[in-house]
Coordinates of C-alpha atoms in Angstrom, one line a residue:
Chain O
M1 CA 32.8 -70.1 42.5
K2 CA 36.4 -70.5 42.7
N3 CA 36.5 -73.6 44.8
V4 CA 34.3 -76.5 43.5
I5 CA 34.9 -79.3 46.0
D6 CA 35.5 -78.3 49.7
A7 CA 36.4 -81.0 51.9
V8 CA 35.9 -79.8 55.8
N9 CA 37.5 -82.3 58.5
L10 CA 36.4 -85.3 56.7
T11 CA 36.7 -88.2 59.5
K12 CA 35.7 -91.8 58.9
G13 CA 36.4 -94.7 61.2
Y14 CA 35.9 -98.6 61.0
G15 CA 35.6 -100.1 64.6
P16 CA 39.1 -99.0 66.5
I17 CA 40.7 -97.7 63.2
T18 CA 40.2 -94.1 61.9
A19 CA 40.5 -94.8 58.1
V20 CA 40.4 -91.0 57.6
D21 CA 41.3 -88.5 60.2
R22 CA 40.2 -84.6 59.9
V23 CA 41.2 -84.6 56.2
S24 CA 40.4 -81.0 54.5
F25 CA 41.3 -79.6 51.4
T26 CA 39.9 -77.6 48.5
V27 CA 40.0 -78.0 44.8
E28 CA 39.8 -75.0 42.4
S29 CA 37.6 -74.7 39.4
G30 CA 39.7 -76.1 36.2
E31 CA 42.2 -77.6 38.6
F32 CA 43.9 -81.0 37.9
F33 CA 44.4 -82.2 41.5
G34 CA 46.1 -85.4 42.5
F35 CA 45.5 -87.4 45.8
L36 CA 48.3 -89.7 46.3
G37 CA 49.1 -92.1 49.3
P38 CA 50.2 -95.7 49.7
N39 CA 47.8 -98.6 50.2
G40 CA 45.3 -98.3 53.2
A41 CA 46.1 -94.7 53.5
G42 CA 42.7 -93.7 53.2
K43 CA 42.2 -92.4 49.9
T44 CA 39.7 -94.4 48.6
T45 CA 37.4 -93.8 52.0
T46 CA 38.0 -90.1 51.3
I47 CA 36.7 -90.2 47.7
R48 CA 33.7 -92.5 48.9
M49 CA 32.8 -89.8 51.5
L50 CA 33.4 -86.9 48.6
T51 CA 30.9 -88.8 46.2
G52 CA 28.4 -89.5 48.9
V53 CA 28.8 -93.3 48.8
I54 CA 29.4 -93.6 52.6
K55 CA 28.6 -91.2 55.1
P56 CA 31.6 -89.5 57.2
D57 CA 31.6 -89.8 60.9
S58 CA 32.1 -86.1 61.3
G59 CA 33.0 -83.3 58.9
T60 CA 31.4 -83.0 55.7
A61 CA 32.2 -81.8 51.8
Y62 CA 31.0 -79.3 49.4
V63 CA 30.7 -80.1 46.0
K64 CA 29.8 -76.9 43.8
G65 CA 28.2 -75.7 47.0
H66 CA 26.1 -78.7 47.7
D67 CA 26.6 -80.3 51.2
I68 CA 27.4 -84.0 50.6
R69 CA 25.6 -85.0 53.6
R70 CA 22.3 -83.1 52.9
E71 CA 22.3 -82.5 49.3
A72 CA 24.2 -85.8 47.9
I73 CA 22.0 -86.2 44.9
E74 CA 22.6 -82.8 43.8
A75 CA 26.2 -83.2 44.4
K76 CA 26.6 -86.5 42.6
Q77 CA 24.8 -84.8 39.8
V78 CA 27.2 -82.3 39.0
M79 CA 30.1 -84.9 39.3
G80 CA 31.4 -87.7 36.8
I81 CA 32.8 -90.4 38.9
L82 CA 35.0 -93.5 38.2
P83 CA 35.0 -95.5 41.5
E84 CA 38.1 -97.8 42.0
T85 CA 36.1 -101.1 42.6
A86 CA 33.6 -100.7 39.7
N87 CA 32.4 -102.6 36.7
A88 CA 30.3 -102.2 33.9
Y89 CA 27.1 -104.5 34.1
V90 CA 28.7 -107.4 31.7
D91 CA 25.4 -109.1 30.7
L92 CA 24.8 -105.6 29.1
T93 CA 26.2 -104.2 25.7
A94 CA 28.8 -101.0 25.9
W95 CA 25.9 -99.1 24.6
Q96 CA 23.3 -100.5 26.6
N97 CA 25.7 -99.6 29.7
L98 CA 25.8 -96.0 28.5
M99 CA 22.4 -95.5 27.9
F100 CA 21.3 -96.8 31.5
L101 CA 24.2 -94.4 32.8
G102 CA 22.4 -91.8 30.8
E103 CA 19.1 -92.3 32.2
L104 CA 20.6 -92.4 35.7
Y105 CA 21.8 -88.9 35.4
G106 CA 18.8 -87.4 33.4
V107 CA 20.4 -87.2 30.2
S108 CA 17.9 -86.7 27.5
R109 CA 17.7 -89.8 24.7
P110 CA 18.9 -87.6 21.8
L111 CA 21.7 -86.2 23.6
R112 CA 23.1 -89.6 25.6
R113 CA 23.0 -91.1 22.1
E114 CA 25.1 -88.5 20.6
R115 CA 27.5 -88.4 23.6
A116 CA 27.6 -92.2 23.5
A117 CA 28.8 -92.3 20.2
Q118 CA 31.4 -89.5 20.4
L119 CA 32.9 -91.0 23.6
L120 CA 33.1 -94.4 22.2
K121 CA 34.6 -93.0 19.2
E122 CA 37.4 -91.1 21.5
L123 CA 37.9 -94.0 23.4
G124 CA 38.2 -96.5 20.5
L125 CA 35.2 -98.6 21.5
Y126 CA 32.6 -97.6 18.9
E127 CA 33.1 -100.5 16.9
R128 CA 32.1 -102.8 19.6
K129 CA 29.1 -100.7 21.2
D130 CA 27.0 -103.5 20.6
Q131 CA 28.9 -106.3 22.2
I132 CA 28.6 -107.6 25.6
V133 CA 31.0 -106.2 28.0
K134 CA 32.0 -109.7 29.4
G135 CA 34.0 -110.1 26.1
F136 CA 36.1 -107.0 26.9
S137 CA 39.8 -106.8 28.0
K138 CA 40.7 -105.2 31.1
G139 CA 41.6 -102.0 29.2
M140 CA 38.4 -101.8 27.4
K141 CA 36.4 -102.0 30.2
Q142 CA 38.3 -99.2 31.9
R143 CA 37.9 -97.4 28.9
L144 CA 34.1 -97.9 29.0
L145 CA 33.7 -96.8 32.8
V146 CA 35.6 -93.7 31.8
C147 CA 32.8 -92.9 28.8
M148 CA 30.3 -93.7 31.6
A149 CA 31.8 -91.2 33.8
L150 CA 31.9 -88.5 31.0
L151 CA 28.4 -89.3 29.8
S152 CA 26.6 -86.6 31.8
D153 CA 29.1 -84.0 30.5
P154 CA 30.2 -83.3 34.3
R155 CA 32.3 -80.1 34.8
I156 CA 33.8 -82.1 37.9
L157 CA 35.4 -85.4 37.3
V158 CA 36.4 -87.6 40.2
L159 CA 38.6 -90.7 39.3
D160 CA 39.9 -93.4 41.6
E161 CA 43.0 -95.1 40.3
P162 CA 42.1 -94.3 36.6
T163 CA 44.7 -96.1 34.9
S164 CA 46.1 -98.9 37.6
G165 CA 46.7 -102.2 35.8
L166 CA 46.1 -101.1 32.4
D167 CA 48.1 -101.6 29.5
V168 CA 49.9 -98.7 27.9
Q169 CA 47.8 -97.8 25.2
S170 CA 44.6 -97.9 27.2
A171 CA 46.4 -95.6 29.9
R172 CA 47.9 -93.2 27.5
L173 CA 44.3 -92.6 25.9
I174 CA 42.7 -91.9 29.3
K175 CA 45.4 -89.5 30.1
E176 CA 45.4 -87.5 27.2
M177 CA 41.7 -87.7 27.2
L178 CA 41.9 -86.4 30.9
Q179 CA 44.3 -83.8 29.9
G180 CA 42.1 -82.4 26.9
L181 CA 39.2 -82.0 29.3
N182 CA 41.3 -80.3 31.8
R183 CA 42.3 -77.7 29.1
K184 CA 38.7 -77.0 28.4
G185 CA 38.2 -76.1 32.1
V186 CA 36.9 -79.6 33.5
T187 CA 38.0 -79.9 37.1
I188 CA 39.6 -83.3 37.8
F189 CA 40.2 -85.1 41.2
I190 CA 42.3 -88.1 40.5
T191 CA 43.8 -90.7 42.9
T192 CA 46.7 -92.4 41.5
H193 CA 50.0 -94.5 43.0
N194 CA 51.9 -93.6 40.0
M195 CA 54.1 -90.7 40.8
E196 CA 55.2 -89.9 37.5
E197 CA 51.5 -89.7 35.9
A198 CA 50.9 -87.3 39.2
N199 CA 53.7 -85.1 38.2
Q200 CA 52.9 -85.0 34.7
L201 CA 49.1 -84.3 34.9
C202 CA 48.6 -82.5 38.3
D203 CA 48.5 -78.8 39.2
R204 CA 48.6 -79.7 42.9
V205 CA 48.8 -82.8 45.1
A206 CA 47.8 -84.0 48.3
I207 CA 49.7 -86.9 49.9
I208 CA 47.8 -88.6 52.7
N209 CA 49.1 -91.3 54.9
H210 CA 47.5 -93.0 57.8
G211 CA 44.3 -91.1 57.3
R212 CA 46.0 -87.3 57.7
I213 CA 47.1 -85.1 54.6
A214 CA 50.9 -84.9 55.0
V215 CA 50.8 -82.0 52.6
I216 CA 49.3 -80.2 49.8
D217 CA 51.3 -78.4 47.1
Q218 CA 52.5 -78.2 43.5
P219 CA 54.6 -81.3 42.9
E220 CA 57.5 -78.8 41.8
K221 CA 57.4 -77.2 45.1
L222 CA 57.4 -80.1 46.9
R223 CA 60.7 -81.3 45.2
V224 CA 62.4 -78.0 45.7
M225 CA 61.4 -78.1 49.5
S226 CA 63.0 -81.5 49.7
E227 CA 66.6 -80.3 49.9
E228 CA 67.8 -83.4 51.5
L229 CA 66.6 -85.4 48.9
Q230 CA 69.0 -83.7 46.2
S231 CA 71.4 -86.6 44.8
I232 CA 74.4 -87.1 43.1
E233 CA 74.5 -90.4 40.8
I234 CA 77.7 -91.8 39.5
A235 CA 79.4 -94.7 38.3
F236 CA 83.2 -95.5 37.7
D237 CA 84.9 -97.7 35.6
R238 CA 85.3 -100.4 38.2
P239 CA 83.0 -101.8 40.9
V240 CA 83.5 -99.4 44.3
E241 CA 82.5 -100.5 48.0
I242 CA 79.3 -98.3 48.8
E243 CA 80.3 -98.0 52.2
S244 CA 83.6 -96.1 51.4
L245 CA 81.3 -93.6 49.3
A246 CA 78.9 -93.2 52.3
K247 CA 81.4 -91.9 54.6
L248 CA 81.9 -88.9 52.4
P249 CA 81.4 -85.9 55.2
S250 CA 78.3 -84.6 52.7
V251 CA 76.5 -87.7 52.3
V252 CA 73.2 -88.1 54.3
D253 CA 72.1 -91.3 52.5
E254 CA 73.1 -93.7 50.0
K255 CA 71.6 -96.1 47.5
K256 CA 72.9 -98.7 45.0
M257 CA 71.0 -98.6 41.7
G258 CA 72.2 -101.2 39.4
D259 CA 75.7 -100.2 38.3
K260 CA 75.7 -96.6 39.7
V261 CA 75.2 -95.5 43.5
R262 CA 73.3 -92.4 44.5
L263 CA 74.2 -90.5 47.2
Y264 CA 71.9 -88.0 48.9
T265 CA 73.1 -84.6 50.2
Q266 CA 72.0 -81.1 51.3
D267 CA 75.3 -79.8 49.7
P268 CA 75.5 -81.0 46.1
N269 CA 78.4 -78.9 45.0
G270 CA 80.4 -79.8 48.3
L271 CA 79.9 -83.7 47.5
I272 CA 80.9 -83.4 44.1
N273 CA 84.2 -82.0 45.1
Q274 CA 84.5 -84.9 47.6
I275 CA 83.7 -87.4 45.1
V276 CA 86.3 -86.0 42.5
D277 CA 88.9 -85.9 45.3
Y278 CA 87.8 -89.7 46.3
A279 CA 88.1 -90.8 42.7
R280 CA 91.6 -89.1 42.1
G281 CA 92.6 -90.9 45.3
E282 CA 91.5 -94.5 44.2
G283 CA 92.7 -94.0 40.6
L284 CA 88.7 -94.3 39.4
R285 CA 87.7 -92.9 36.2
F286 CA 84.1 -91.7 35.9
T287 CA 81.6 -93.3 33.5
A288 CA 78.6 -91.1 34.6
L289 CA 77.9 -88.2 37.1
N290 CA 74.5 -86.7 37.2
M291 CA 73.1 -84.1 39.7
L292 CA 69.4 -85.1 40.3
T293 CA 66.5 -83.3 42.0
P294 CA 64.1 -85.1 43.9
S295 CA 61.4 -87.0 42.1
L296 CA 58.0 -86.7 43.4
E297 CA 58.2 -90.4 44.2
D298 CA 61.3 -89.4 46.7
V299 CA 59.2 -86.8 48.3
F300 CA 56.2 -89.3 48.5
V301 CA 58.5 -92.0 50.0
K302 CA 60.0 -89.6 52.6
L303 CA 56.5 -88.4 53.8
T304 CA 54.8 -91.9 54.0
K305 CA 57.9 -93.9 55.2
K306 CA 56.6 -95.6 58.7
Chain G
M1 CA 26.0 -70.9 47.2
A2 CA 24.5 -73.9 45.7
D3 CA 23.1 -73.9 42.3
D4 CA 19.4 -74.4 43.1
S5 CA 18.5 -75.0 39.2
S6 CA 20.4 -78.7 39.8
R7 CA 17.7 -79.8 42.5
I8 CA 16.5 -83.5 41.8
G9 CA 12.8 -83.8 42.1
I10 CA 10.5 -86.8 43.1
L11 CA 9.6 -87.3 39.3
E12 CA 13.1 -87.4 38.1
Q13 CA 14.0 -90.1 40.8
L14 CA 10.9 -92.2 39.9
K15 CA 12.0 -92.0 36.1
R16 CA 15.5 -93.0 37.6
A17 CA 14.0 -95.8 39.4
F18 CA 12.1 -97.0 36.0
A19 CA 15.7 -97.0 34.5
I20 CA 16.9 -99.5 37.3
C21 CA 13.7 -101.5 36.6
K22 CA 14.4 -101.8 33.2
K23 CA 18.2 -102.8 33.6
D24 CA 17.0 -105.5 36.3
I25 CA 14.3 -107.1 33.6
R26 CA 17.4 -107.2 31.2
I27 CA 19.6 -108.6 33.2
Y28 CA 18.0 -110.7 35.8
Y29 CA 14.6 -111.6 34.5
V30 CA 14.5 -111.9 30.4
K31 CA 16.7 -115.3 30.6
G32 CA 15.5 -118.6 29.8
P33 CA 15.6 -120.3 33.3
V34 CA 13.9 -117.4 34.9
L35 CA 10.9 -117.1 32.2
I36 CA 10.8 -121.2 32.4
F37 CA 10.3 -121.1 36.1
G38 CA 7.8 -118.5 36.0
I39 CA 5.6 -120.8 33.7
L40 CA 7.0 -124.3 34.6
I41 CA 6.3 -123.6 38.7
P42 CA 2.7 -122.7 38.6
L43 CA 2.1 -125.7 36.3
F44 CA 3.8 -128.3 38.6
L45 CA 1.8 -126.7 41.5
F46 CA -1.5 -127.1 39.3
A47 CA -0.8 -130.7 38.8
A48 CA 0.2 -131.3 42.6
F49 CA -2.7 -129.7 44.0
L50 CA -5.3 -131.6 41.3
I51 CA -3.9 -135.1 41.6
G52 CA -6.0 -137.5 43.9
R53 CA -8.1 -134.6 45.0
A54 CA -11.7 -133.4 44.6
V55 CA -10.9 -129.4 45.0
N56 CA -13.5 -126.9 43.8
S57 CA -12.1 -125.2 40.8
G58 CA -12.6 -121.7 41.9
F59 CA -10.5 -122.4 45.3
L60 CA -7.9 -124.0 43.3
V61 CA -7.3 -121.4 40.7
S62 CA -7.3 -118.8 43.5
S63 CA -4.7 -120.7 45.7
L64 CA -2.5 -121.1 42.6
M65 CA -2.5 -117.6 42.0
S66 CA -1.5 -116.9 45.5
M67 CA 1.4 -119.4 45.1
T68 CA 2.6 -118.1 42.0
I69 CA 2.5 -114.4 42.6
F70 CA 4.1 -115.0 45.9
F71 CA 7.0 -117.0 44.5
S72 CA 7.3 -115.3 41.5
A73 CA 7.3 -111.7 43.2
T74 CA 9.9 -112.9 45.6
A75 CA 12.2 -115.2 43.5
V76 CA 14.8 -112.6 42.1
V77 CA 14.8 -109.2 44.2
P78 CA 16.5 -111.1 47.1
T79 CA 19.7 -111.9 44.9
I80 CA 19.8 -108.6 43.1
M81 CA 21.9 -106.8 45.6
P82 CA 24.3 -109.5 46.7
W83 CA 24.8 -110.0 42.8
E84 CA 25.7 -106.4 42.0
S85 CA 27.9 -106.6 45.4
Q86 CA 29.8 -109.5 43.8
A87 CA 29.7 -108.3 40.3
K88 CA 31.3 -104.8 41.4
T89 CA 28.4 -102.8 39.8
L90 CA 27.0 -101.7 43.1
E91 CA 29.1 -98.8 43.8
R92 CA 29.2 -97.5 40.4
L93 CA 25.2 -97.5 40.8
V94 CA 25.3 -96.1 44.6
S95 CA 27.4 -93.0 43.3
S96 CA 25.2 -92.0 40.7
P97 CA 22.6 -89.0 41.4
V98 CA 19.9 -91.8 42.4
S99 CA 18.5 -92.2 45.8
I100 CA 18.5 -95.7 47.9
T101 CA 14.9 -95.1 47.5
A102 CA 14.9 -95.0 44.0
I103 CA 17.3 -98.1 43.8
V104 CA 14.9 -100.2 45.9
L105 CA 12.0 -99.1 44.0
G106 CA 13.6 -100.0 40.5
D107 CA 14.5 -103.3 42.0
I108 CA 10.9 -103.9 43.4
L109 CA 9.1 -102.6 40.2
A110 CA 11.0 -105.2 37.9
S111 CA 10.0 -107.9 40.4
F112 CA 6.4 -106.2 40.5
F113 CA 6.0 -106.8 36.9
F114 CA 7.5 -110.0 36.7
G115 CA 5.1 -111.5 39.7
A116 CA 2.1 -109.8 38.2
L117 CA 2.4 -111.3 34.9
F118 CA 3.1 -114.8 35.9
S119 CA -0.1 -114.9 38.0
L120 CA -1.8 -114.8 34.8
V121 CA -0.6 -118.3 34.1
P122 CA -2.6 -120.0 36.6
L123 CA -5.5 -117.6 35.9
G124 CA -5.4 -118.6 31.8
L125 CA -5.5 -122.3 32.8
G126 CA -8.4 -121.8 35.1
L127 CA -10.2 -120.0 32.2
A128 CA -9.2 -122.9 30.2
M129 CA -10.9 -125.0 32.8
G130 CA -14.1 -122.8 33.0
V131 CA -13.4 -121.0 35.7
A132 CA -15.2 -117.5 35.6
V133 CA -13.8 -114.2 37.0
I134 CA -16.8 -112.7 38.8
N135 CA -15.0 -109.5 39.9
P136 CA -12.3 -108.8 37.3
G137 CA -11.5 -105.3 38.5
I138 CA -11.1 -106.4 42.3
L139 CA -8.8 -109.3 40.9
L140 CA -6.7 -106.9 38.9
A141 CA -6.0 -104.5 41.8
A142 CA -5.6 -107.3 44.3
V143 CA -2.6 -108.9 41.7
L144 CA -1.1 -105.2 41.5
L145 CA -1.3 -104.6 45.4
A146 CA 0.1 -108.0 46.1
S147 CA 2.6 -108.1 43.6
F148 CA 3.9 -104.7 44.9
C149 CA 3.6 -106.0 48.5
F150 CA 5.5 -109.3 48.2
S151 CA 7.9 -107.5 45.9
S152 CA 9.1 -105.3 48.9
L153 CA 8.9 -108.1 51.3
A154 CA 11.7 -109.6 49.0
A155 CA 13.4 -106.3 49.1
I156 CA 13.6 -106.6 52.7
L157 CA 14.7 -110.0 52.6
S158 CA 17.9 -108.8 50.7
T159 CA 19.1 -106.2 53.0
R160 CA 21.6 -108.9 54.6
P161 CA 25.2 -107.1 53.5
T162 CA 26.5 -110.1 52.0
D163 CA 27.8 -110.6 48.5
V164 CA 26.7 -114.4 48.4
P165 CA 23.1 -114.7 47.1
S166 CA 23.1 -118.5 48.4
N167 CA 23.1 -116.8 52.2
V168 CA 20.1 -114.6 50.9
M169 CA 18.4 -117.5 49.3
M170 CA 18.5 -119.6 52.7
L171 CA 16.8 -116.7 54.7
S172 CA 14.1 -116.0 51.8
T173 CA 12.9 -120.0 51.9
F174 CA 12.9 -119.6 55.8
V175 CA 10.5 -116.8 55.8
K176 CA 8.5 -117.8 52.3
F177 CA 7.5 -121.6 53.2
P178 CA 5.8 -120.6 56.6
L179 CA 3.7 -117.9 55.2
L180 CA 2.4 -120.0 52.5
F181 CA 1.1 -122.5 55.1
I182 CA -0.6 -120.1 57.1
S183 CA -2.2 -118.1 54.7
G184 CA -5.2 -120.0 53.7
I185 CA -3.9 -121.4 50.5
F186 CA -4.3 -125.2 51.5
V187 CA -7.2 -125.0 53.8
S188 CA -9.4 -122.2 53.8
I189 CA -9.4 -119.7 56.4
E190 CA -13.2 -120.6 57.8
E191 CA -11.8 -124.1 58.3
L192 CA -8.8 -123.1 60.3
P193 CA -8.8 -123.3 64.2
E194 CA -9.3 -119.8 66.3
W195 CA -5.4 -119.7 66.6
G196 CA -4.9 -120.3 63.1
R197 CA -7.3 -117.6 61.9
L198 CA -5.0 -115.3 64.2
I199 CA -2.0 -116.3 62.8
A200 CA -3.1 -116.0 59.2
S201 CA -4.4 -112.6 59.6
L202 CA -0.7 -111.5 60.2
S203 CA 0.0 -112.8 56.5
P204 CA -0.2 -110.6 53.6
L205 CA -0.6 -113.4 51.6
T206 CA -4.0 -114.4 53.6
Y207 CA -5.6 -111.1 52.1
F208 CA -4.6 -111.6 48.6
T209 CA -5.7 -115.4 48.9
D210 CA -9.0 -113.8 50.0
L211 CA -9.4 -111.4 47.4
A212 CA -8.6 -113.8 44.4
R213 CA -11.4 -116.1 46.2
F214 CA -13.8 -113.0 46.2
S215 CA -13.2 -112.3 42.6
I216 CA -13.6 -115.8 41.5
E217 CA -16.1 -117.6 43.8
G218 CA -17.9 -114.4 45.1
T219 CA -17.3 -114.8 48.6
S220 CA -14.6 -113.9 51.1
Y221 CA -13.8 -114.4 54.8
Y222 CA -12.6 -110.9 55.4
P223 CA -14.8 -107.7 54.1
L224 CA -13.3 -106.6 51.0
P225 CA -12.2 -103.0 52.4
L226 CA -10.3 -104.8 55.2
S227 CA -8.4 -107.1 52.8
I228 CA -7.4 -104.0 50.5
V229 CA -6.4 -101.7 53.4
A230 CA -4.5 -104.6 55.0
L231 CA -2.7 -105.6 51.7
T232 CA -2.1 -101.9 51.1
S233 CA -0.5 -101.3 54.6
F234 CA 1.6 -104.4 54.2
A235 CA 2.9 -103.0 51.0
L236 CA 3.7 -99.6 52.5
L237 CA 5.3 -101.1 55.5
F238 CA 7.4 -103.3 53.8
F239 CA 8.6 -100.7 51.1
A240 CA 9.5 -98.6 53.9
V241 CA 11.3 -101.0 56.0
A242 CA 13.3 -102.2 53.0
V243 CA 14.4 -98.6 52.0
K244 CA 15.4 -98.0 55.7
L245 CA 17.5 -101.2 56.0
H246 CA 19.0 -100.9 52.3
E247 CA 20.1 -97.1 53.6
R248 CA 21.9 -98.3 56.5
N249 CA 23.4 -101.5 55.0
T250 CA 24.2 -100.4 51.3
S251 CA 27.8 -98.9 52.3
K252 CA 28.5 -102.1 54.1
R253 CA 28.6 -104.1 51.1
L254 CA 31.4 -101.9 49.6

């Protein structure tokens, strides 16, 4: 089976607002797929439909061939899920939370004990396994939720903002674990606001805005396609009025970045020549001159700007 | 093509419901205040019933068992879904491969055990007072049926999509107390006027009270099979309605 997730025209409305509007995408086996979008774009609603938490108004999704509308239990069985707004049971210990999840997924007692111990060790929580979760930090709770998502040894992981708001150590630990799992063939579907994270981790990304898919492609191809988002970053030995640089013929946009100025262009080579001529004419010395390809964040902002 | 070996059967869903039952007992029931509630409430009701009244002890014990099982089996279930919604554990539960039916059944089972267990308190007091149970088998069946029935009723009371438990408790109180007074607990069904007997026949608590009276005193108002069928029917109806309403409302809580 090549596609393990197949979303077909998923649509969901709340009153007059269409939160998700005919969203379709596929995720291949072993792929690390990112789902990006600003707040309110429809990411969480899409994930909730994909994981059978809410029913679509129309359209459907197939997870390893199971229709999420007709075979929701079977679809959920093959996924490890980490919802964005999810908590472990704070009145239970970390171990009890994992045992409970294991029972919900039908994992046998010996296997869930073995996996729970292994996962807690990998995510640095084993010494606290008998501690009530109420005393855990946010990072520890999130790591525990990742353990819970992995307990059934799923071949498909669906994670909604797994590193959001976490300390650097916890975020790194989780990312490294996800990369390790992906190398072993686990399919990972992730939503994130962190462009750098998506750029580092994802084989392909989909950008959603106002409930619709704006683009789906590899991060590098998205960056290359956005010619007008190439830029030259410059700094001189004395401050310069940004308006005078903006008048250069090849400049399409400009931005002040601290002591540097970033000039966007579709003709980087031509713009460099114009900047050199300008600097010579004004008696300026360069302290920085960099040619930049568009970042995924640049592409994202361009595609999702209102 | 789907992988057919991954079909989840009814037996597996029942196991998962039982896991939810155990989780509920651990989190919501095995707590000091809840356990004390289960023991003290029957004791206080016992004392309130007894003071200044010449009451037949068999009538007293059956009435107290009714009140205890009714209050115990409806005490916690209405608040579980609102608590889970507030604590943000509900989405984790709903995204697991467990049906809404199994989730609701799990909540009901925890309440069922609690209700059945605490009905033994007034029974124990009665036995200590010299009351004898003539039909223990009928009493056991009645306790089990009634505990499940009232737990399912409580599950219906929890379907309102709120994450504020006090909102649910208000509705719960509004439903429970009228039922208490129309069910032949304080005044036997035979002594009620015609319209009172008609209203009493609409309450599941009436049938448990009658079965309890039959088990202890050997007499009943309704034929035995009727009481058992009525209690069973109420239990199945309440369970079906609870599942249907939760299927409709659970996503609204998220």
